[in-house]
Structures are given as structure tokens and as C-alpha cells.
Amino acid sequence: MIRIHQLTKTFARAGRTTTVLDRLDLVVERGEIAAVVGASGAGKSTLAAAIALLERPTSGSVEVDGVDLTRADETGLRDARRRIGTVFQTDGLFSRRTAAQNVALPLEYLGVTKADKERRVAELLDRVGLGDRAAAYPHELSGGQRQRVGIARALALRPRVLLADEATSGLDPDSTTSILRLLSTLRDELDLSVLLITHEMDVVRQVADTVARLEHGRFTESGHVVDLLQDPGSRLGRDLQPPRAAAAPATGDTALELVYASATVPGDWPARLGAELGAPVSLLAATIEVVDGTTIGRATIGVPVAARSRAQESLGRLGLALASPSPGTEAAAQAAADEPATPATTLEPVA
Ligand SMILES: Nc1ncnc2c1ncn2[C@@H]1O[C@H](COP(=O)(O)OP(=O)(O)OP(=O)(O)O)[C@@H](O)[C@H]1O
């Protein structure tokens, strides 16, 4: 388990102190994949560096299985670092070393015997699916394969925590999916705590159990990914969804943005909603997918303006809820145009 407690990092520049990480608290349980998301400049790299003990925090602690790594002195730092395996965006492999030699590097620092080293390297490369590429040099491997070598190297010293900082940025979608599957398998097999630092919301939906949003050095929203996706009032839940442009509602219709607020939304809900309202319901946009075994969805529908006030109750019965429309979407513009006295963002979610 990794526990970050009141982690703070300030930088002094030109006589001014800037607080980049501001009293952050985060717990990643064993066997959990947690993600930290944030816009550029939010402090993600600084957080990764503080957790990987590459930067000393100004205050606060980073504990792995109850041991505060930030209290290690210079000599204890190498031992402390062993508890956290790190994978960064740039794979950081040595170009003149083969995959096997790269994975062996941390073991060489540790001075393990040649036989033990060879056995462990073979086992690690097998684990990441590269048992047959041990002799390949980095330039002979794809980006995804190089990241796999990086992951194998990160696991060499049997860390309890794996920190992946933008580890899939720059990879194509297939390689990203396969790296995420690998991380998920490693989490299961090795009971690791995995912390993903990323700006890719797809990555979070695909693999993370929990997510926290870092903004200006503070965590502003956090929770279980599925809970956030089902929460019609959650800004992070909305941002985790793929962006989609809705078709314009027909004349006389109003656009409503809906969230699957429960796991039991019937597949034929548009027809059922239409029957309940006694009015046609047109689907203007929808994304429906399964996240962690739960069907998650967001949709924009068009209903006659006269049916709008009746819709909320029917939606609730179907396990759906009205969401705050994303600013700038056609749905938002339409909703604002329909009801100028009631800003769309104040729509009450159905309990
Ligand atoms: N060594 C430093 N000295 C002064 N300021 C720094 C230092 N390192 C980072 N910062 C500042 O801290 C803030 C957060 O930077 P950081 O690189 O952690 O953000 P980020 O979320 O990783 O952004 P990106 O996604 O663009 O990499 C920025 O305003 C940056 O200028």
C-alpha cells in the first residue's frame, strides 16, 4: 500500500515561493490501480518525482507498507527507492544494451550472482511477454515493447508499488491497450499498488479503480471511477467520458444530456422513455461502454419542450439522470436557449 500524507512541494524562484503540490493526501491499496489526472502544469510530474524520491518533498510523507520513505537519509535512499518501481513516458533504456541487459541493470547494482541474475531477467521478460526478445536492442523493438522492457526493469527489485508516469503517452491505441492489460495482470499477479499519472482519460476508464484530479497542486475531485461516471453532477465523471458532438434537436424539441446513474438501465430505455412520456424521444448522441463490469453511458436526447418537465421522473425510474451539460456543446447551447431563466448547469440530478 502507498500512502501519501500532506505532501507539499514548494519551489523558490526569483525570491518568490511557488507551491506546486499543496498538502496532498492519497492512499492506493494493495491490488488497486489508482490514477491521477490533471491538465498541463497541474503538478503531475512534480508529484511523480516526489513519489519516486527523485525530488525531496518540502513536507509531508510518502509511505510504502507503513515505511516513510521521505525520512530515509542519503544512504537509505537507494533502499527506499527499491520499494517503488517507476516507468516513465520515455522508456529510458540504454541503447547499447539488449533488452535483457537493460532489465538486469538494477540487479547488477545490487550485486546478485550471475546465475540468479539470468534466471530473474528471463522470468521478468517472460512476465511482460518478451521472453523471445531478450537479445534485441531497443531500436529493434516497438514503442510498446520498449515500455514492456521498462516495466520488467521496474519490477526487477520486487517493488510493492509501481508508479507509471505517462507510461502510455505517445503509444498507438493498440499498444496502449496492451500495456494497460499488462499493468492490470501484474497488479493481479503480484498484488501491486499501481499509481498511474496520466492526462489520458481513456487510460483511466480502461484500467483504473480510482481516480483523483490534480488542479493547481490540490486534489479537487476523487473517487471510484465507476461512481464518478455514474454521478450526474461530477465534473470529473463528465470529463472522463469520450468527447462527442451531439446532433441538433428537431424544431420544437429540447436537448437533454443524460447519465446512466445506475447499473440497471434497460437497453431499450429510449423506447420506454418515449412510451412513458407519450412523446417521441430522439437519440442525438450516445456513448455506452462497460467499465469494470458496469455498463456506463451518457446520451443526449431530444424531447418535445412540453415533455421536458415530465422527463425527470421517468428518467429516474429507468436509472437515468439529467447531467450538467458540458459547456460549449450544442446540448448546452440548446438548453440555455430553451430556458434562459434557468441555467442548464443548475439542473438537479434525479436521486
Ligand atoms: N524545478 C522547478 N522550479 C520551479 N518551478 C517548477 C519546477 N518544476 C516544476 N515547476 C512548476 O510547477 C508547476 C507544475 O509543473 P509539473 O511539470 O509538475 O506539471 P505537469 O502537471 O506535469 O505538467 P505537464 O503535463 O505539462 O508535464 C509548473 O508551474 C512548473 O513551472
mmCIF file of C-alpha atoms in Angstrom, residues 37-345:
data_model
loop_
_atom_site.group_PDB
_atom_site.id
_atom_site.type_symbol
_atom_site.label_atom_id
_atom_site.label_comp_id
_atom_site.label_asym_id
_atom_site.label_seq_id
_atom_site.Cartn_x
_atom_site.Cartn_y
_atom_site.Cartn_z
ATOM 1 C CA VAL A 37 -5.167 13.138 -13.866
ATOM 2 C CA GLY A 38 -4.555 16.795 -14.467
ATOM 3 C CA ALA A 39 -4.014 19.425 -17.092
ATOM 4 C CA SER A 40 -0.577 20.575 -18.142
ATOM 5 C CA GLY A 41 1.114 22.420 -15.306
ATOM 6 C CA ALA A 42 -1.127 20.902 -12.608
ATOM 7 C CA GLY A 43 1.867 19.359 -10.855
ATOM 8 C CA LYS A 44 1.738 15.748 -12.123
ATOM 9 C CA SER A 45 5.448 15.425 -12.924
ATOM 10 C CA THR A 46 6.378 17.048 -9.646
ATOM 11 C CA LEU A 47 4.137 14.562 -7.846
ATOM 12 C CA ALA A 48 5.705 11.635 -9.722
ATOM 13 C CA ALA A 49 9.201 12.898 -8.891
ATOM 14 C CA ALA A 50 8.310 13.307 -5.217
ATOM 15 C CA ILE A 51 6.838 9.795 -5.029
ATOM 16 C CA ALA A 52 9.806 8.276 -6.882
ATOM 17 C CA LEU A 53 12.046 10.123 -4.400
ATOM 18 C CA LEU A 54 13.789 11.949 -7.196
ATOM 19 C CA GLU A 55 12.744 15.226 -5.550
ATOM 20 C CA ARG A 56 12.558 15.672 -1.813
ATOM 21 C CA PRO A 57 9.133 16.935 -0.768
ATOM 22 C CA THR A 58 9.133 20.171 1.213
ATOM 23 C CA SER A 59 6.910 18.492 3.802
ATOM 24 C CA GLY A 60 4.595 15.536 4.180
ATOM 25 C CA SER A 61 5.307 11.869 3.687
ATOM 26 C CA VAL A 62 5.258 9.003 1.184
ATOM 27 C CA GLU A 63 4.763 5.683 2.943
ATOM 28 C CA VAL A 64 5.006 2.246 1.361
ATOM 29 C CA ASP A 65 3.613 -0.554 3.533
ATOM 30 C CA GLY A 66 3.939 1.694 6.571
ATOM 31 C CA VAL A 67 7.541 2.814 5.959
ATOM 32 C CA ASP A 68 8.016 6.549 5.448
ATOM 33 C CA LEU A 69 10.404 6.789 2.504
ATOM 34 C CA THR A 70 10.842 10.532 2.815
ATOM 35 C CA ARG A 71 12.661 10.095 6.108
ATOM 36 C CA ALA A 72 15.414 7.991 4.564
ATOM 37 C CA ASP A 73 18.840 9.580 4.733
ATOM 38 C CA GLU A 74 21.067 9.654 1.658
ATOM 39 C CA THR A 75 22.360 6.129 2.260
ATOM 40 C CA GLY A 76 18.885 4.771 2.938
ATOM 41 C CA LEU A 77 17.502 6.381 -0.205
ATOM 42 C CA ARG A 78 18.592 3.582 -2.508
ATOM 43 C CA ASP A 79 16.839 1.019 -0.311
ATOM 44 C CA ALA A 80 13.766 3.220 -0.129
ATOM 45 C CA ARG A 81 13.633 3.611 -3.909
ATOM 46 C CA ARG A 82 13.563 -0.162 -4.303
ATOM 47 C CA ARG A 83 10.068 -0.205 -2.863
ATOM 48 C CA ILE A 84 8.734 1.808 -5.790
ATOM 49 C CA GLY A 85 9.218 0.671 -9.374
ATOM 50 C CA THR A 86 8.961 3.507 -11.873
ATOM 51 C CA VAL A 87 8.005 3.583 -15.538
ATOM 52 C CA PHE A 88 8.202 6.907 -17.336
ATOM 53 C CA GLN A 89 6.989 8.158 -20.694
ATOM 54 C CA THR A 90 10.429 7.978 -22.231
ATOM 55 C CA ASP A 91 11.443 4.391 -21.696
ATOM 56 C CA GLY A 92 14.946 5.403 -20.558
ATOM 57 C CA LEU A 93 16.511 2.233 -21.933
ATOM 58 C CA PHE A 94 20.224 2.124 -22.663
ATOM 59 C CA SER A 95 20.569 1.881 -26.424
ATOM 60 C CA ARG A 96 23.790 -0.155 -26.333
ATOM 61 C CA ARG A 97 22.303 -2.749 -24.021
ATOM 62 C CA THR A 98 19.962 -5.535 -25.059
ATOM 63 C CA ALA A 99 16.513 -5.899 -23.529
ATOM 64 C CA ALA A 100 17.920 -8.474 -21.100
ATOM 65 C CA GLN A 101 20.885 -6.281 -20.189
ATOM 66 C CA ASN A 102 18.577 -3.340 -19.542
ATOM 67 C CA VAL A 103 16.362 -5.404 -17.253
ATOM 68 C CA ALA A 104 19.471 -6.736 -15.476
ATOM 69 C CA LEU A 105 20.733 -3.265 -14.604
ATOM 70 C CA PRO A 106 19.110 -2.848 -11.167
ATOM 71 C CA LEU A 107 20.209 -6.387 -10.267
ATOM 72 C CA GLU A 108 23.796 -5.552 -11.188
ATOM 73 C CA TYR A 109 23.768 -2.561 -8.831
ATOM 74 C CA LEU A 110 22.619 -4.961 -6.168
ATOM 75 C CA GLY A 111 25.433 -7.404 -6.910
ATOM 76 C CA VAL A 112 23.355 -10.583 -7.354
ATOM 77 C CA THR A 113 25.119 -13.659 -8.736
ATOM 78 C CA LYS A 114 25.250 -14.185 -12.491
ATOM 79 C CA ALA A 115 23.026 -17.278 -12.350
ATOM 80 C CA ASP A 116 20.418 -15.551 -10.178
ATOM 81 C CA LYS A 117 20.506 -12.510 -12.424
ATOM 82 C CA GLU A 118 19.975 -14.557 -15.586
ATOM 83 C CA ARG A 119 17.117 -16.512 -14.037
ATOM 84 C CA ARG A 120 15.395 -13.382 -12.785
ATOM 85 C CA VAL A 121 15.807 -11.492 -16.074
ATOM 86 C CA ALA A 122 14.360 -14.414 -18.054
ATOM 87 C CA GLU A 123 11.426 -14.613 -15.650
ATOM 88 C CA LEU A 124 10.795 -10.848 -15.894
ATOM 89 C CA LEU A 125 10.942 -10.783 -19.691
ATOM 90 C CA ASP A 126 8.540 -13.744 -19.791
ATOM 91 C CA ARG A 127 6.201 -11.906 -17.473
ATOM 92 C CA VAL A 128 5.978 -8.913 -19.823
ATOM 93 C CA GLY A 129 5.622 -11.158 -22.899
ATOM 94 C CA LEU A 130 9.107 -10.584 -24.307
ATOM 95 C CA GLY A 131 10.789 -13.868 -23.459
ATOM 96 C CA ASP A 132 11.821 -14.270 -27.083
ATOM 97 C CA ARG A 133 13.257 -10.749 -27.478
ATOM 98 C CA ALA A 134 15.905 -10.868 -24.745
ATOM 99 C CA ALA A 135 18.747 -10.254 -27.213
ATOM 100 C CA ALA A 136 17.037 -7.384 -29.059
ATOM 101 C CA TYR A 137 18.392 -3.842 -28.754
ATOM 102 C CA PRO A 138 15.940 -1.010 -28.016
ATOM 103 C CA HIS A 139 15.986 0.246 -31.613
ATOM 104 C CA GLU A 140 14.856 -3.207 -32.745
ATOM 105 C CA LEU A 141 11.747 -3.043 -30.544
ATOM 106 C CA SER A 142 8.448 -1.182 -30.981
ATOM 107 C CA GLY A 143 7.486 1.631 -28.596
ATOM 108 C CA GLY A 144 5.129 -0.705 -26.750
ATOM 109 C CA GLN A 145 7.810 -3.397 -26.477
ATOM 110 C CA ARG A 146 10.329 -0.874 -25.139
ATOM 111 C CA GLN A 147 7.802 0.133 -22.479
ATOM 112 C CA ARG A 148 7.437 -3.557 -21.600
ATOM 113 C CA VAL A 149 11.186 -3.787 -21.097
ATOM 114 C CA GLY A 150 10.930 -0.680 -18.901
ATOM 115 C CA ILE A 151 8.187 -2.341 -16.863
ATOM 116 C CA ALA A 152 10.251 -5.529 -16.489
ATOM 117 C CA ARG A 153 13.192 -3.415 -15.279
ATOM 118 C CA ALA A 154 10.931 -1.561 -12.853
ATOM 119 C CA LEU A 155 9.874 -4.900 -11.369
ATOM 120 C CA ALA A 156 13.398 -6.293 -11.074
ATOM 121 C CA LEU A 157 13.784 -5.416 -7.403
ATOM 122 C CA ARG A 158 10.332 -6.684 -6.459
ATOM 123 C CA PRO A 159 8.772 -3.318 -5.581
ATOM 124 C CA ARG A 160 5.463 -3.139 -3.739
ATOM 125 C CA VAL A 161 4.347 -0.117 -5.757
ATOM 126 C CA LEU A 162 4.516 0.598 -9.469
ATOM 127 C CA LEU A 163 4.475 4.241 -10.482
ATOM 128 C CA ALA A 164 3.686 4.818 -14.157
ATOM 129 C CA ASP A 165 4.134 8.436 -15.212
ATOM 130 C CA GLU A 166 2.540 8.986 -18.645
ATOM 131 C CA ALA A 167 3.749 5.467 -19.497
ATOM 132 C CA THR A 168 1.398 5.133 -22.468
ATOM 133 C CA SER A 169 1.657 8.680 -23.840
ATOM 134 C CA GLY A 170 2.843 8.572 -27.419
ATOM 135 C CA LEU A 171 1.853 4.935 -27.948
ATOM 136 C CA ASP A 172 -0.752 3.944 -30.526
ATOM 137 C CA PRO A 173 -4.151 2.789 -29.179
ATOM 138 C CA ASP A 174 -3.389 -0.942 -29.557
ATOM 139 C CA SER A 175 -0.054 -0.678 -27.766
ATOM 140 C CA THR A 176 -1.692 1.441 -25.069
ATOM 141 C CA THR A 177 -4.376 -1.188 -24.521
ATOM 142 C CA SER A 178 -1.835 -3.971 -24.360
ATOM 143 C CA ILE A 179 0.361 -2.079 -21.857
ATOM 144 C CA LEU A 180 -2.695 -1.357 -19.712
ATOM 145 C CA ARG A 181 -3.677 -5.041 -19.816
ATOM 146 C CA LEU A 182 -0.169 -5.919 -18.742
ATOM 147 C CA LEU A 183 -0.304 -3.483 -15.808
ATOM 148 C CA SER A 184 -3.639 -4.941 -14.785
ATOM 149 C CA THR A 185 -2.301 -8.506 -14.956
ATOM 150 C CA LEU A 186 0.800 -7.541 -12.971
ATOM 151 C CA ARG A 187 -1.385 -5.900 -10.358
ATOM 152 C CA ASP A 188 -3.382 -9.137 -10.025
ATOM 153 C CA GLU A 189 -0.424 -11.499 -10.055
ATOM 154 C CA LEU A 190 1.930 -9.503 -7.846
ATOM 155 C CA ASP A 191 -0.689 -7.746 -5.693
ATOM 156 C CA LEU A 192 0.935 -4.425 -6.509
ATOM 157 C CA SER A 193 -0.356 -0.962 -5.782
ATOM 158 C CA VAL A 194 -0.241 0.812 -9.130
ATOM 159 C CA LEU A 195 -0.293 4.590 -9.434
ATOM 160 C CA LEU A 196 -0.855 5.944 -12.934
ATOM 161 C CA ILE A 197 -0.152 9.568 -13.622
ATOM 162 C CA THR A 198 -1.740 10.494 -16.900
ATOM 163 C CA HIS A 199 -3.557 13.111 -18.906
ATOM 164 C CA GLU A 200 -5.382 10.405 -20.914
ATOM 165 C CA MET A 201 -8.938 9.880 -19.710
ATOM 166 C CA ASP A 202 -9.301 6.739 -21.870
ATOM 167 C CA VAL A 203 -6.496 5.163 -19.864
ATOM 168 C CA VAL A 204 -8.346 5.887 -16.633
ATOM 169 C CA ARG A 205 -11.586 4.348 -17.896
ATOM 170 C CA GLN A 206 -9.802 1.283 -19.230
ATOM 171 C CA VAL A 207 -7.798 0.324 -16.202
ATOM 172 C CA ALA A 208 -8.087 2.458 -13.054
ATOM 173 C CA ASP A 209 -10.160 1.583 -9.995
ATOM 174 C CA THR A 210 -9.940 5.070 -8.527
ATOM 175 C CA VAL A 211 -9.012 8.491 -9.859
ATOM 176 C CA ALA A 212 -8.094 11.867 -8.419
ATOM 177 C CA ARG A 213 -7.901 15.137 -10.290
ATOM 178 C CA LEU A 214 -4.915 17.380 -9.575
ATOM 179 C CA GLU A 215 -5.534 21.080 -10.191
ATOM 180 C CA HIS A 216 -3.056 23.766 -9.182
ATOM 181 C CA GLY A 217 -1.393 21.358 -6.786
ATOM 182 C CA ARG A 218 -4.586 20.256 -5.000
ATOM 183 C CA PHE A 219 -6.790 17.207 -5.445
ATOM 184 C CA THR A 220 -10.113 18.778 -6.378
ATOM 185 C CA GLU A 221 -12.179 15.643 -7.032
ATOM 186 C CA SER A 222 -11.588 11.956 -6.459
ATOM 187 C CA GLY A 223 -13.387 8.654 -6.134
ATOM 188 C CA HIS A 224 -14.050 5.283 -7.689
ATOM 189 C CA VAL A 225 -14.090 5.578 -11.472
ATOM 190 C CA VAL A 226 -17.462 3.855 -11.853
ATOM 191 C CA ASP A 227 -19.048 6.015 -9.118
ATOM 192 C CA LEU A 228 -17.820 9.202 -10.779
ATOM 193 C CA LEU A 229 -19.020 8.041 -14.195
ATOM 194 C CA GLN A 230 -22.472 7.375 -12.727
ATOM 195 C CA ASP A 231 -22.624 10.683 -10.868
ATOM 196 C CA PRO A 232 -24.594 13.193 -12.967
ATOM 197 C CA GLY A 233 -23.141 16.110 -11.006
ATOM 198 C CA SER A 234 -19.487 15.076 -11.233
ATOM 199 C CA ARG A 235 -17.315 17.266 -13.425
ATOM 200 C CA LEU A 236 -14.575 14.633 -13.392
ATOM 201 C CA GLY A 237 -17.155 11.961 -14.288
ATOM 202 C CA ARG A 238 -18.136 14.022 -17.311
ATOM 203 C CA ASP A 239 -14.550 14.704 -18.350
ATOM 204 C CA LEU A 240 -13.701 11.013 -18.101
ATOM 205 C CA GLN A 241 -16.171 10.306 -20.899
ATOM 206 C CA PRO A 242 -15.052 10.489 -24.517
ATOM 207 C CA PRO A 243 -15.980 13.820 -26.106
ATOM 208 C CA ARG A 244 -18.855 13.633 -28.540
ATOM 209 C CA ALA A 245 -20.725 16.219 -30.555
ATOM 210 C CA ALA A 246 -24.486 15.855 -30.404
ATOM 211 C CA ALA A 247 -26.774 16.273 -33.385
ATOM 212 C CA ALA A 248 -29.080 19.274 -33.173
ATOM 213 C CA PRO A 249 -32.560 18.620 -31.756
ATOM 214 C CA ALA A 250 -35.521 18.885 -34.125
ATOM 215 C CA THR A 251 -37.539 22.088 -34.180
ATOM 216 C CA GLY A 252 -39.760 22.182 -31.115
ATOM 217 C CA ASP A 253 -37.541 19.708 -29.252
ATOM 218 C CA THR A 254 -35.152 20.399 -26.435
ATOM 219 C CA ALA A 255 -31.878 18.565 -25.834
ATOM 220 C CA LEU A 256 -31.284 16.753 -22.540
ATOM 221 C CA GLU A 257 -27.980 15.234 -21.510
ATOM 222 C CA LEU A 258 -28.370 12.018 -19.528
ATOM 223 C CA VAL A 259 -26.111 9.862 -17.430
ATOM 224 C CA TYR A 260 -26.539 6.173 -16.648
ATOM 225 C CA ALA A 261 -26.884 6.734 -12.894
ATOM 226 C CA SER A 262 -27.381 3.069 -12.057
ATOM 227 C CA ALA A 263 -26.082 -0.267 -13.296
ATOM 228 C CA THR A 264 -29.574 -1.449 -14.260
ATOM 229 C CA VAL A 265 -30.549 0.881 -17.104
ATOM 230 C CA PRO A 266 -32.572 -1.226 -19.582
ATOM 231 C CA GLY A 267 -31.126 -1.399 -23.075
ATOM 232 C CA ASP A 268 -34.392 -0.243 -24.624
ATOM 233 C CA TRP A 269 -34.658 2.869 -22.453
ATOM 234 C CA PRO A 270 -35.259 5.312 -25.366
ATOM 235 C CA ALA A 271 -38.399 3.379 -26.377
ATOM 236 C CA ARG A 272 -39.552 3.049 -22.775
ATOM 237 C CA LEU A 273 -38.962 6.740 -22.108
ATOM 238 C CA GLY A 274 -40.943 7.623 -25.219
ATOM 239 C CA ALA A 275 -43.804 5.398 -24.055
ATOM 240 C CA GLU A 276 -43.778 6.936 -20.553
ATOM 241 C CA LEU A 277 -43.738 10.467 -21.923
ATOM 242 C CA GLY A 278 -46.214 9.729 -24.660
ATOM 243 C CA ALA A 279 -43.875 11.666 -26.932
ATOM 244 C CA PRO A 280 -41.102 10.793 -29.392
ATOM 245 C CA VAL A 281 -37.559 10.604 -27.999
ATOM 246 C CA SER A 282 -34.717 11.077 -30.472
ATOM 247 C CA LEU A 283 -31.172 9.978 -29.741
ATOM 248 C CA LEU A 284 -28.741 12.800 -30.631
ATOM 249 C CA ALA A 285 -25.536 11.278 -29.236
ATOM 250 C CA ALA A 286 -24.582 8.383 -27.007
ATOM 251 C CA THR A 287 -21.585 6.535 -25.644
ATOM 252 C CA ILE A 288 -22.208 3.259 -23.877
ATOM 253 C CA GLU A 289 -19.430 1.008 -22.649
ATOM 254 C CA VAL A 290 -18.589 -1.423 -19.916
ATOM 255 C CA VAL A 291 -16.177 -0.125 -17.284
ATOM 256 C CA ASP A 292 -15.039 -2.557 -14.608
ATOM 257 C CA GLY A 293 -18.043 -4.782 -15.329
ATOM 258 C CA THR A 294 -20.598 -1.960 -15.106
ATOM 259 C CA THR A 295 -22.453 -0.518 -18.081
ATOM 260 C CA ILE A 296 -21.688 3.181 -18.185
ATOM 261 C CA GLY A 297 -23.342 5.623 -20.515
ATOM 262 C CA ARG A 298 -24.034 9.169 -21.414
ATOM 263 C CA ALA A 299 -26.544 10.262 -24.006
ATOM 264 C CA THR A 300 -28.067 13.386 -25.446
ATOM 265 C CA ILE A 301 -31.702 13.081 -26.390
ATOM 266 C CA GLY A 302 -34.241 15.386 -27.957
ATOM 267 C CA VAL A 303 -37.749 15.530 -26.464
ATOM 268 C CA PRO A 304 -40.587 17.944 -27.170
ATOM 269 C CA VAL A 305 -40.240 21.042 -24.985
ATOM 270 C CA ALA A 306 -43.660 20.314 -23.462
ATOM 271 C CA ALA A 307 -42.481 16.887 -22.246
ATOM 272 C CA ARG A 308 -39.316 18.157 -20.594
ATOM 273 C CA SER A 309 -40.696 18.731 -17.104
ATOM 274 C CA ARG A 310 -42.211 15.224 -17.039
ATOM 275 C CA ALA A 311 -38.984 13.624 -18.200
ATOM 276 C CA GLN A 312 -37.085 13.768 -14.908
ATOM 277 C CA GLU A 313 -39.362 11.359 -13.081
ATOM 278 C CA SER A 314 -39.403 8.879 -15.935
ATOM 279 C CA LEU A 315 -35.640 9.068 -16.267
ATOM 280 C CA GLY A 316 -35.245 8.275 -12.566
ATOM 281 C CA ARG A 317 -37.390 5.162 -12.928
ATOM 282 C CA LEU A 318 -35.143 3.969 -15.757
ATOM 283 C CA GLY A 319 -31.949 4.530 -13.749
ATOM 284 C CA LEU A 320 -31.001 7.624 -15.746
ATOM 285 C CA ALA A 321 -30.368 11.172 -14.514
ATOM 286 C CA LEU A 322 -30.018 14.587 -16.058
ATOM 287 C CA ALA A 323 -26.410 15.729 -16.214
ATOM 288 C CA SER A 324 -24.986 19.179 -16.224
ATOM 289 C CA PRO A 325 -24.352 19.691 -19.951
ATOM 290 C CA SER A 326 -20.723 20.211 -20.901
ATOM 291 C CA PRO A 327 -20.031 23.869 -21.524
ATOM 292 C CA GLY A 328 -19.811 24.664 -25.197
ATOM 293 C CA THR A 329 -21.713 21.652 -26.502
ATOM 294 C CA GLU A 330 -24.715 22.020 -28.712
ATOM 295 C CA ALA A 331 -26.774 20.447 -25.944
ATOM 296 C CA ALA A 332 -25.654 23.166 -23.545
ATOM 297 C CA ALA A 333 -26.341 25.875 -26.048
ATOM 298 C CA GLN A 334 -29.730 24.390 -26.812
ATOM 299 C CA ALA A 335 -30.639 24.012 -23.146
ATOM 300 C CA ALA A 336 -29.579 27.587 -22.448
ATOM 301 C CA ALA A 337 -31.617 28.821 -25.406
ATOM 302 C CA ASP A 338 -34.673 26.857 -24.267
ATOM 303 C CA GLU A 339 -34.630 28.069 -20.716
ATOM 304 C CA PRO A 340 -32.849 31.377 -20.397
ATOM 305 C CA ALA A 341 -34.113 31.891 -16.842
ATOM 306 C CA THR A 342 -32.698 28.595 -15.615
ATOM 307 C CA PRO A 343 -29.051 27.987 -16.428
ATOM 308 C CA ALA A 344 -28.598 24.415 -17.625
ATOM 309 C CA THR A 345 -25.856 23.736 -15.099
#
